[in-house]
CSV table of C-alpha atoms in Angstrom, one decimal:
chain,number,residue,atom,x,y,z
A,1350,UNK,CA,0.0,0.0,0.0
A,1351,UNK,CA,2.1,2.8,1.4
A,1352,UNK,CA,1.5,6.3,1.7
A,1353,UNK,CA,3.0,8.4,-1.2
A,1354,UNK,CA,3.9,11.9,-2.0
A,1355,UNK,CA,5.8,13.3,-4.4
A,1356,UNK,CA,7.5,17.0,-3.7
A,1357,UNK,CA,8.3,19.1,-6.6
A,1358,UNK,CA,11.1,21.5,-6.7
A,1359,UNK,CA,10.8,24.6,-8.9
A,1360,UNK,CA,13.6,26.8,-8.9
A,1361,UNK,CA,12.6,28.8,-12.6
A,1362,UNK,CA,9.7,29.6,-14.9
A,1363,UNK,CA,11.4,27.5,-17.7
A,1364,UNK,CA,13.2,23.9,-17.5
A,1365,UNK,CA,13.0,20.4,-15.4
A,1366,UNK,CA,12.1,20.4,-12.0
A,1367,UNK,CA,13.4,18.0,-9.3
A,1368,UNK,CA,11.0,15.7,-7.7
A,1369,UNK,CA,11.3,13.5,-5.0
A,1370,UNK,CA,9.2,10.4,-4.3
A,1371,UNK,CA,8.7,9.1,-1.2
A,1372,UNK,CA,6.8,5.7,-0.8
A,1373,UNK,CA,5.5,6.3,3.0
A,1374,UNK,CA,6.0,10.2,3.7
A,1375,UNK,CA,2.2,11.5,3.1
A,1376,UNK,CA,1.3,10.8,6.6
A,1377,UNK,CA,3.6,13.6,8.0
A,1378,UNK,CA,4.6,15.5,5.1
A,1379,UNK,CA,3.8,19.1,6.5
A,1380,UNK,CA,5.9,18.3,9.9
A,1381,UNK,CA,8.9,16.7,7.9
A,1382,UNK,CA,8.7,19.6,5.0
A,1383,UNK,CA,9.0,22.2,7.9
A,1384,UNK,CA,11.7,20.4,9.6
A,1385,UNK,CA,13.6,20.4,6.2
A,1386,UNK,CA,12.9,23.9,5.5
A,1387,UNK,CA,13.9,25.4,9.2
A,1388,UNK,CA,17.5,23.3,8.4
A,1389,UNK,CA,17.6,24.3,4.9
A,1390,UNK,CA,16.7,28.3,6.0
A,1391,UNK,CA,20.9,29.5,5.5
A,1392,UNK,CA,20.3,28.2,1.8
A,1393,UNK,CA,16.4,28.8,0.7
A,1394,UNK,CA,18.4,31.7,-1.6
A,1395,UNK,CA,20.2,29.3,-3.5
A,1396,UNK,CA,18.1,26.4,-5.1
A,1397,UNK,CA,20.7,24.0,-5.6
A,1398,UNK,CA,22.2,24.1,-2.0
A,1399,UNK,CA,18.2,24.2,-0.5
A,1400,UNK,CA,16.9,21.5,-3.0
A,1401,UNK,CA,19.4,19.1,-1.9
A,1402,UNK,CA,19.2,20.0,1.6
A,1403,UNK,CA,15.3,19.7,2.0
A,1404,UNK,CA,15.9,16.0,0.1
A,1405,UNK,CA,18.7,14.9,2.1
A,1406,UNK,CA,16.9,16.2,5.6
A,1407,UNK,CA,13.7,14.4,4.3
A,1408,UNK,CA,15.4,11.3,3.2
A,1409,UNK,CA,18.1,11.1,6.3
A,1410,UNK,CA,16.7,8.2,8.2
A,1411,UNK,CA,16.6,6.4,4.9
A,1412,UNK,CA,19.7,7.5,2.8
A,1413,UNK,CA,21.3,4.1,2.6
A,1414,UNK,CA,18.1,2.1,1.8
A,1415,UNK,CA,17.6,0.7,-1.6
A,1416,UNK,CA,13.7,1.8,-1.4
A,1417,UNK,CA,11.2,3.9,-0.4
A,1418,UNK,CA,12.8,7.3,-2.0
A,1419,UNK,CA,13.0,7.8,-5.8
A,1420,UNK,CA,14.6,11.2,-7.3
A,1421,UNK,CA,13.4,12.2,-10.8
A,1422,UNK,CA,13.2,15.2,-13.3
A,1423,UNK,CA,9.8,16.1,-14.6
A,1424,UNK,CA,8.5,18.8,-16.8
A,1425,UNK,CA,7.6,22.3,-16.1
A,1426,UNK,CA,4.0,21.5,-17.7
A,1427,UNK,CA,2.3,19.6,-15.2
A,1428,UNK,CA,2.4,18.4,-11.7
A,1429,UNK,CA,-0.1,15.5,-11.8
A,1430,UNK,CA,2.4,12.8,-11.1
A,1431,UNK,CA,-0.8,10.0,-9.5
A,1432,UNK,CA,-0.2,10.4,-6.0
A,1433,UNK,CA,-0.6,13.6,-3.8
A,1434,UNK,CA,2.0,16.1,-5.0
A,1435,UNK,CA,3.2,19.0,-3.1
A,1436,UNK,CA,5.7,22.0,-4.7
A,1437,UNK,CA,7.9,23.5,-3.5
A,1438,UNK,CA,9.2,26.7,-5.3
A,1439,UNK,CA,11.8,28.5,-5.1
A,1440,UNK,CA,10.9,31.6,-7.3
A,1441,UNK,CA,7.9,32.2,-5.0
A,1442,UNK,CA,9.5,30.7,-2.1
A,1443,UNK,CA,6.1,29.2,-1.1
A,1444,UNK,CA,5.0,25.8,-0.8
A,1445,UNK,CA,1.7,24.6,-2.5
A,1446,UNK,CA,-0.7,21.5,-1.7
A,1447,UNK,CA,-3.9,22.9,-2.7
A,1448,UNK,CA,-3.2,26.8,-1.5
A,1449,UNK,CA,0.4,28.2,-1.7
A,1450,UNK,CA,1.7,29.2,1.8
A,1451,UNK,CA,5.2,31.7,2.2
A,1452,UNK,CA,7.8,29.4,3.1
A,1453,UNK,CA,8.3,31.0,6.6
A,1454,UNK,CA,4.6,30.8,8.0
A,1455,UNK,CA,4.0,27.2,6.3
A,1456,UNK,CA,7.5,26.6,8.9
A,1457,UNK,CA,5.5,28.6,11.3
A,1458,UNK,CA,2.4,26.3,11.3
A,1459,UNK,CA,3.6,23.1,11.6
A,1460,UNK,CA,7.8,22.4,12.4
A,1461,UNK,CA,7.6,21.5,16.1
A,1462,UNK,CA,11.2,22.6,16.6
A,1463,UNK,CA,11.9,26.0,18.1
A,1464,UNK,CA,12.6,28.9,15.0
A,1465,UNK,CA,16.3,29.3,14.9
């Protein structure tokens, strides 16, 4: 069965995006994308550096693991990938599930951890 979520990483109007699949993470995705964003906040200006941060902070426990995480380059023309989808993008810095929510109040509403 599982519980599966892809987050989509925009960092321009134009290109690929970076997705990251996750076979069991829709159950807690808002707490673990806040997490990732608080310890990716020194590098939410540069894409590359807060992409890879966000992924390697969501995938940590799992890093080694042959499954449950794929990574995966779609197109900027869609978003319907067949399970929930959630972006994450960088040129609005907002996060978007069904309503797009600033970066630093979606952190705000759901990271349990103490603001830096």
């Amino acid at each position: 069965m599982g519980a599966r979520i892809n987050f989509v990483f925009k960092d321009s109007e134009q290109g690929p995006m970076v997705a990251l699949y996750s076979h069991w993470g829709q159950d807690e995705w808002e707490r673990d994308l806040a997490m990732a964003l608080q310890h990716a906040a020194p590098r939410l200006g540069d894409s590359s550096y807060g992409t890879r941060m966000i992924i390697s902070y969501l995938m940590q426990d799992s890093i080694l693991e042959e499954t449950g995480f794929g990574i995966y380059a779609i197109s900027n023309d869609g978003y319907d990938l067949g399970e929930q989808t959630v972006l994450i993008d960088f040129t609005t810095k907002t996060v978007t599930d069904n309503v797009s929510v600033d970066f630093d109040k979606f952190v705000a509403a759901y990271s349990p951890l103490v603001p830096a």
